[in-house]
């Protein structure tokens, strides 16, 4: 009887272990199938986006040439001595609108044709100062100022100069677009214990709803009627190409806070 009891116990334990193993295998199989489905969907979306980018890049390239012809013609007409003031004003509007469209086309081309970063020492405060002068009119029209007190002139980063200029421009343009009509766009820089830097742009606007803080970095997604949905997507691409992380949160006291973390300092 004791022998049969021990045997029955062993059989029950083995059966129980087999049941657990079967359940675990089934659960892993379900997870694997789910992950495989997600990967297939992600791969299809990636291919679709790549195809859209190729088409968009080709279309943008074809658009640039006639835009240049139209702009040149408008400039030529405006420069004529016989051009009246009545004609000069609409010609100036045409030139401005073409410049705006060309800027968006260039943004699309830059997004559709990324390149590997070429790293070099970059003086961040100097680049931000140049950006402030470049966007002085836009800041003035919005009734804003740029606060760079939180960025030391001694900080030198290891980054691609052209790409970081594009990143800074897109973050600044986004802050100006959504900031309130008074106050400042505040740029700060903080160093982590591992020596890396975190660059933050803060505005005093309405902020970004939590449910949109991830989506706003997606290509062609925008909450602005005048936006292209490429500015923050380009900023994210530049950050990732450098091994940085970009995030959106809520600033202390209200407003949006865009932070780029993991920025490596330039080697000594």
mmCIF file of C-alpha atoms in Angstrom:
data_model
loop_
_atom_site.group_PDB
_atom_site.id
_atom_site.type_symbol
_atom_site.label_atom_id
_atom_site.label_comp_id
_atom_site.label_asym_id
_atom_site.label_seq_id
_atom_site.Cartn_x
_atom_site.Cartn_y
_atom_site.Cartn_z
ATOM 1 C CA UNK A 1 0.000 0.000 0.000
ATOM 2 C CA UNK A 2 2.827 2.385 0.871
ATOM 3 C CA UNK A 3 4.579 1.530 -2.366
ATOM 4 C CA UNK A 4 1.395 2.240 -4.356
ATOM 5 C CA UNK A 5 0.895 5.541 -2.495
ATOM 6 C CA UNK A 6 4.432 6.684 -3.257
ATOM 7 C CA UNK A 7 4.038 5.646 -6.880
ATOM 8 C CA UNK A 8 0.717 7.479 -7.132
ATOM 9 C CA UNK A 9 2.283 10.596 -5.593
ATOM 10 C CA UNK A 10 5.160 10.483 -8.044
ATOM 11 C CA UNK A 11 2.752 10.071 -10.937
ATOM 12 C CA UNK A 12 0.668 13.025 -9.690
ATOM 13 C CA UNK A 13 3.761 15.208 -9.300
ATOM 14 C CA UNK A 14 5.001 14.318 -12.787
ATOM 15 C CA UNK A 15 1.547 14.931 -14.231
ATOM 16 C CA UNK A 16 1.309 18.262 -12.430
ATOM 17 C CA UNK A 17 4.756 19.287 -13.679
ATOM 18 C CA UNK A 18 3.834 18.213 -17.190
ATOM 19 C CA UNK A 19 0.641 20.271 -16.988
ATOM 20 C CA UNK A 20 2.605 23.321 -15.846
ATOM 21 C CA UNK A 21 5.137 22.820 -18.614
ATOM 22 C CA UNK A 22 2.346 22.432 -21.168
ATOM 23 C CA UNK A 23 0.641 25.603 -19.929
ATOM 24 C CA UNK A 24 3.923 27.507 -19.983
ATOM 25 C CA UNK A 25 4.675 26.265 -23.497
ATOM 26 C CA UNK A 26 1.197 27.252 -24.668
ATOM 27 C CA UNK A 27 1.576 30.704 -23.082
ATOM 28 C CA UNK A 28 4.975 31.199 -24.706
ATOM 29 C CA UNK A 29 3.566 30.056 -28.031
ATOM 30 C CA UNK A 30 0.740 32.589 -27.748
ATOM 31 C CA UNK A 31 3.187 35.365 -26.867
ATOM 32 C CA UNK A 32 5.469 34.359 -29.698
ATOM 33 C CA UNK A 33 2.572 34.399 -32.133
ATOM 34 C CA UNK A 34 1.480 37.806 -30.850
ATOM 35 C CA UNK A 35 5.011 39.193 -31.137
ATOM 36 C CA UNK A 36 5.327 37.753 -34.627
ATOM 37 C CA UNK A 37 2.081 39.409 -35.651
ATOM 38 C CA UNK A 38 3.251 42.723 -34.186
ATOM 39 C CA UNK A 39 6.563 42.410 -36.021
ATOM 40 C CA UNK A 40 4.758 41.698 -39.296
ATOM 41 C CA UNK A 41 2.523 44.734 -38.814
ATOM 42 C CA UNK A 42 5.511 46.912 -37.875
ATOM 43 C CA UNK A 43 7.455 45.639 -40.892
ATOM 44 C CA UNK A 44 4.526 46.368 -43.203
ATOM 45 C CA UNK A 45 4.170 49.861 -41.727
ATOM 46 C CA UNK A 46 7.914 50.420 -42.135
ATOM 47 C CA UNK A 47 7.798 49.361 -45.789
ATOM 48 C CA UNK A 48 4.728 51.503 -46.416
ATOM 49 C CA UNK A 49 6.362 54.517 -44.794
ATOM 50 C CA UNK A 50 9.532 53.912 -46.807
ATOM 51 C CA UNK A 51 7.498 53.804 -50.020
ATOM 52 C CA UNK A 52 5.654 56.986 -49.050
ATOM 53 C CA UNK A 53 8.981 58.672 -48.310
ATOM 54 C CA UNK A 54 10.373 57.674 -51.688
ATOM 55 C CA UNK A 55 7.298 58.999 -53.506
ATOM 56 C CA UNK A 56 7.271 62.167 -51.411
ATOM 57 C CA UNK A 57 10.972 62.751 -52.004
ATOM 58 C CA UNK A 58 10.518 62.331 -55.748
ATOM 59 C CA UNK A 59 7.542 64.670 -55.767
ATOM 60 C CA UNK A 60 9.400 67.233 -53.660
ATOM 61 C CA UNK A 61 12.368 67.104 -56.024
ATOM 62 C CA UNK A 62 10.096 67.705 -59.014
ATOM 63 C CA UNK A 63 8.375 70.609 -57.237
ATOM 64 C CA UNK A 64 11.596 72.467 -56.409
ATOM 65 C CA UNK A 65 12.502 73.290 -60.001
ATOM 66 C CA UNK A 66 9.243 75.031 -61.006
ATOM 67 C CA UNK A 67 9.182 76.817 -57.666
ATOM 68 C CA UNK A 68 12.617 78.229 -58.423
ATOM 69 C CA UNK A 69 11.449 79.392 -61.844
ATOM 70 C CA UNK A 70 8.347 81.070 -60.385
ATOM 71 C CA UNK A 71 10.374 82.773 -57.662
ATOM 72 C CA UNK A 72 12.993 83.999 -60.113
ATOM 73 C CA UNK A 73 10.339 85.365 -62.442
ATOM 74 C CA UNK A 74 8.583 87.180 -59.593
ATOM 75 C CA UNK A 75 11.879 88.688 -58.436
ATOM 76 C CA UNK A 76 12.697 89.806 -61.982
ATOM 77 C CA UNK A 77 9.315 91.483 -62.398
ATOM 78 C CA UNK A 78 9.560 93.182 -59.014
ATOM 79 C CA UNK A 79 13.000 94.571 -59.885
ATOM 80 C CA UNK A 80 11.836 96.182 -63.110
ATOM 81 C CA UNK A 81 11.856 100.020 -63.022
ATOM 82 C CA UNK A 82 8.416 100.022 -64.609
ATOM 83 C CA UNK A 83 6.931 97.834 -61.844
ATOM 84 C CA UNK A 84 4.209 99.755 -60.014
ATOM 85 C CA UNK A 85 3.645 99.680 -56.268
ATOM 86 C CA UNK A 86 0.331 97.963 -56.937
ATOM 87 C CA UNK A 87 2.201 95.114 -58.633
ATOM 88 C CA UNK A 88 5.147 95.041 -56.209
ATOM 89 C CA UNK A 89 3.051 94.007 -53.215
ATOM 90 C CA UNK A 90 1.497 90.837 -54.719
ATOM 91 C CA UNK A 91 4.876 89.887 -56.183
ATOM 92 C CA UNK A 92 6.424 90.121 -52.712
ATOM 93 C CA UNK A 93 3.636 87.919 -51.358
ATOM 94 C CA UNK A 94 4.328 85.373 -54.112
ATOM 95 C CA UNK A 95 8.030 85.306 -53.211
ATOM 96 C CA UNK A 96 7.278 84.867 -49.500
ATOM 97 C CA UNK A 97 4.815 82.038 -50.124
ATOM 98 C CA UNK A 98 7.246 80.283 -52.455
ATOM 99 C CA UNK A 99 9.987 80.560 -49.822
ATOM 100 C CA UNK A 100 7.642 78.979 -47.287
ATOM 101 C CA UNK A 101 6.743 76.115 -49.621
ATOM 102 C CA UNK A 102 10.413 75.615 -50.510
ATOM 103 C CA UNK A 103 11.263 75.406 -46.813
ATOM 104 C CA UNK A 104 8.701 72.650 -46.349
ATOM 105 C CA UNK A 105 9.928 70.814 -49.420
ATOM 106 C CA UNK A 106 13.501 70.935 -48.095
ATOM 107 C CA UNK A 107 12.250 69.634 -44.743
ATOM 108 C CA UNK A 108 10.536 66.743 -46.504
ATOM 109 C CA UNK A 109 13.656 65.924 -48.506
ATOM 110 C CA UNK A 110 15.818 65.997 -45.380
ATOM 111 C CA UNK A 111 13.430 63.632 -43.609
ATOM 112 C CA UNK A 112 13.120 61.247 -46.543
ATOM 113 C CA UNK A 113 16.896 61.059 -47.110
ATOM 114 C CA UNK A 114 18.608 60.765 -43.721
ATOM 115 C CA UNK A 115 22.368 60.332 -43.422
ATOM 116 C CA UNK A 116 24.720 59.084 -40.769
ATOM 117 C CA UNK A 117 25.951 61.847 -38.439
ATOM 118 C CA UNK A 118 29.488 63.144 -38.859
ATOM 119 C CA UNK A 119 30.584 63.910 -35.315
ATOM 120 C CA UNK A 120 32.618 66.959 -34.397
ATOM 121 C CA UNK A 121 32.923 69.391 -31.457
ATOM 122 C CA UNK A 122 29.893 71.710 -31.315
ATOM 123 C CA UNK A 123 29.631 74.745 -29.038
ATOM 124 C CA UNK A 124 25.990 74.587 -28.048
ATOM 125 C CA UNK A 125 25.630 78.124 -26.689
ATOM 126 C CA UNK A 126 27.151 79.549 -29.869
ATOM 127 C CA UNK A 127 24.706 77.599 -32.055
ATOM 128 C CA UNK A 128 21.777 78.693 -29.893
ATOM 129 C CA UNK A 129 22.919 82.312 -30.198
ATOM 130 C CA UNK A 130 23.008 81.985 -33.994
ATOM 131 C CA UNK A 131 19.550 80.422 -33.887
ATOM 132 C CA UNK A 132 18.256 83.327 -31.798
ATOM 133 C CA UNK A 133 19.477 85.815 -34.409
ATOM 134 C CA UNK A 134 18.042 83.718 -37.238
ATOM 135 C CA UNK A 135 14.608 83.522 -35.601
ATOM 136 C CA UNK A 136 14.576 87.054 -34.153
ATOM 137 C CA UNK A 137 11.681 88.168 -36.362
ATOM 138 C CA UNK A 138 9.635 85.065 -35.534
ATOM 139 C CA UNK A 139 10.251 85.559 -31.812
ATOM 140 C CA UNK A 140 9.310 89.240 -32.043
ATOM 141 C CA UNK A 141 6.103 88.495 -33.963
ATOM 142 C CA UNK A 142 5.104 86.004 -31.257
ATOM 143 C CA UNK A 143 5.956 88.479 -28.465
ATOM 144 C CA UNK A 144 8.554 86.089 -27.052
ATOM 145 C CA UNK A 145 12.180 86.157 -25.996
ATOM 146 C CA UNK A 146 14.787 83.416 -25.733
ATOM 147 C CA UNK A 147 16.288 82.635 -22.324
ATOM 148 C CA UNK A 148 19.704 80.962 -22.668
ATOM 149 C CA UNK A 149 20.950 81.602 -19.123
ATOM 150 C CA UNK A 150 20.822 77.885 -18.382
ATOM 151 C CA UNK A 151 23.343 77.018 -21.109
ATOM 152 C CA UNK A 152 27.010 77.558 -20.331
ATOM 153 C CA UNK A 153 29.241 78.930 -23.060
ATOM 154 C CA UNK A 154 31.916 76.381 -22.076
ATOM 155 C CA UNK A 155 29.864 73.301 -22.989
ATOM 156 C CA UNK A 156 31.105 71.491 -26.093
ATOM 157 C CA UNK A 157 29.097 68.577 -27.462
ATOM 158 C CA UNK A 158 30.095 65.733 -29.779
ATOM 159 C CA UNK A 159 27.550 65.895 -32.602
ATOM 160 C CA UNK A 160 26.868 66.458 -36.284
ATOM 161 C CA UNK A 161 26.762 70.232 -36.746
ATOM 162 C CA UNK A 162 24.195 70.371 -39.563
ATOM 163 C CA UNK A 163 21.907 67.848 -37.886
ATOM 164 C CA UNK A 164 21.991 69.479 -34.466
ATOM 165 C CA UNK A 165 21.223 72.829 -36.095
ATOM 166 C CA UNK A 166 18.159 71.240 -37.685
ATOM 167 C CA UNK A 167 17.155 69.697 -34.365
ATOM 168 C CA UNK A 168 17.501 72.993 -32.474
ATOM 169 C CA UNK A 169 15.585 74.869 -35.179
ATOM 170 C CA UNK A 170 12.684 72.408 -35.132
ATOM 171 C CA UNK A 171 12.392 72.447 -31.339
ATOM 172 C CA UNK A 172 12.596 76.249 -31.265
ATOM 173 C CA UNK A 173 10.051 76.633 -34.060
ATOM 174 C CA UNK A 174 7.692 74.252 -32.256
ATOM 175 C CA UNK A 175 8.062 76.149 -28.965
ATOM 176 C CA UNK A 176 7.386 79.505 -30.647
ATOM 177 C CA UNK A 177 4.335 78.151 -32.457
ATOM 178 C CA UNK A 178 2.631 76.877 -29.315
ATOM 179 C CA UNK A 179 3.931 79.287 -26.650
ATOM 180 C CA UNK A 180 1.725 81.971 -25.163
ATOM 181 C CA UNK A 181 2.113 85.528 -26.454
ATOM 182 C CA UNK A 182 4.126 86.647 -23.430
ATOM 183 C CA UNK A 183 7.145 85.242 -21.681
ATOM 184 C CA UNK A 184 10.149 83.374 -22.968
ATOM 185 C CA UNK A 185 11.244 80.123 -24.479
ATOM 186 C CA UNK A 186 13.647 78.770 -21.867
ATOM 187 C CA UNK A 187 16.543 76.534 -22.909
ATOM 188 C CA UNK A 188 18.385 74.701 -20.153
ATOM 189 C CA UNK A 189 21.229 72.199 -19.928
ATOM 190 C CA UNK A 190 21.816 69.785 -17.047
ATOM 191 C CA UNK A 191 24.600 67.245 -16.571
ATOM 192 C CA UNK A 192 23.905 63.735 -15.299
ATOM 193 C CA UNK A 193 26.162 61.715 -12.993
ATOM 194 C CA UNK A 194 27.515 59.724 -15.968
ATOM 195 C CA UNK A 195 28.753 62.936 -17.598
ATOM 196 C CA UNK A 196 26.080 63.095 -20.297
ATOM 197 C CA UNK A 197 23.938 66.178 -20.841
ATOM 198 C CA UNK A 198 20.194 66.754 -21.045
ATOM 199 C CA UNK A 199 19.023 69.664 -23.184
ATOM 200 C CA UNK A 200 15.526 70.985 -22.463
ATOM 201 C CA UNK A 201 13.233 73.440 -24.268
ATOM 202 C CA UNK A 202 10.405 74.878 -22.187
ATOM 203 C CA UNK A 203 7.542 77.072 -23.331
ATOM 204 C CA UNK A 204 4.635 78.635 -21.449
ATOM 205 C CA UNK A 205 1.927 77.418 -23.780
ATOM 206 C CA UNK A 206 -0.970 75.027 -23.140
ATOM 207 C CA UNK A 207 1.293 71.987 -23.079
ATOM 208 C CA UNK A 208 0.808 68.632 -24.770
ATOM 209 C CA UNK A 209 -1.935 66.251 -23.582
ATOM 210 C CA UNK A 210 -0.492 63.014 -22.124
ATOM 211 C CA UNK A 211 -2.168 60.872 -24.790
ATOM 212 C CA UNK A 212 -0.344 62.776 -27.550
ATOM 213 C CA UNK A 213 3.153 62.956 -26.073
ATOM 214 C CA UNK A 214 4.319 59.912 -28.010
ATOM 215 C CA UNK A 215 2.326 60.492 -31.205
ATOM 216 C CA UNK A 216 3.659 64.000 -31.814
ATOM 217 C CA UNK A 217 7.036 62.489 -32.748
ATOM 218 C CA UNK A 218 5.422 60.373 -35.504
ATOM 219 C CA UNK A 219 5.984 61.438 -39.092
ATOM 220 C CA UNK A 220 3.142 63.406 -40.693
ATOM 221 C CA UNK A 221 1.248 63.739 -37.402
ATOM 222 C CA UNK A 222 0.526 67.321 -36.396
ATOM 223 C CA UNK A 223 -1.911 69.230 -34.218
ATOM 224 C CA UNK A 224 -1.333 72.475 -36.104
ATOM 225 C CA UNK A 225 -3.245 73.320 -39.309
ATOM 226 C CA UNK A 226 -0.098 75.006 -40.622
ATOM 227 C CA UNK A 227 2.245 72.161 -39.662
ATOM 228 C CA UNK A 228 3.719 69.430 -41.824
ATOM 229 C CA UNK A 229 4.152 66.825 -39.115
ATOM 230 C CA UNK A 230 7.865 66.521 -39.861
ATOM 231 C CA UNK A 231 9.544 68.933 -37.443
ATOM 232 C CA UNK A 232 9.407 66.801 -34.300
ATOM 233 C CA UNK A 233 9.762 63.595 -36.332
ATOM 234 C CA UNK A 234 13.011 64.982 -37.756
ATOM 235 C CA UNK A 235 14.156 65.994 -34.270
ATOM 236 C CA UNK A 236 13.523 62.437 -33.055
ATOM 237 C CA UNK A 237 15.398 60.959 -36.011
ATOM 238 C CA UNK A 238 18.408 63.205 -35.376
ATOM 239 C CA UNK A 239 18.370 62.347 -31.667
ATOM 240 C CA UNK A 240 18.231 58.609 -32.357
ATOM 241 C CA UNK A 241 20.998 58.817 -34.952
ATOM 242 C CA UNK A 242 23.236 60.259 -32.219
ATOM 243 C CA UNK A 243 22.174 57.710 -29.599
ATOM 244 C CA UNK A 244 20.127 60.258 -27.662
ATOM 245 C CA UNK A 245 16.580 60.023 -26.325
ATOM 246 C CA UNK A 246 13.921 62.689 -26.853
ATOM 247 C CA UNK A 247 10.777 63.055 -24.781
ATOM 248 C CA UNK A 248 7.879 65.396 -24.162
ATOM 249 C CA UNK A 249 6.496 66.223 -20.750
ATOM 250 C CA UNK A 250 4.916 68.948 -18.688
ATOM 251 C CA UNK A 251 7.061 71.797 -17.412
ATOM 252 C CA UNK A 252 6.909 72.919 -13.801
ATOM 253 C CA UNK A 253 4.372 75.722 -13.682
ATOM 254 C CA UNK A 254 2.735 74.671 -16.945
ATOM 255 C CA UNK A 255 3.705 74.501 -20.573
ATOM 256 C CA UNK A 256 5.493 71.868 -22.630
ATOM 257 C CA UNK A 257 8.962 70.531 -21.900
ATOM 258 C CA UNK A 258 10.941 68.810 -24.640
ATOM 259 C CA UNK A 259 14.070 67.087 -23.345
ATOM 260 C CA UNK A 260 16.958 65.432 -25.180
ATOM 261 C CA UNK A 261 18.964 63.196 -22.876
ATOM 262 C CA UNK A 262 22.134 61.144 -23.207
ATOM 263 C CA UNK A 263 24.076 63.818 -25.118
ATOM 264 C CA UNK A 264 27.764 62.972 -25.015
ATOM 265 C CA UNK A 265 30.268 65.730 -24.328
ATOM 266 C CA UNK A 266 33.051 66.253 -26.818
ATOM 267 C CA UNK A 267 36.192 64.209 -26.033
ATOM 268 C CA UNK A 268 38.974 66.278 -24.517
#
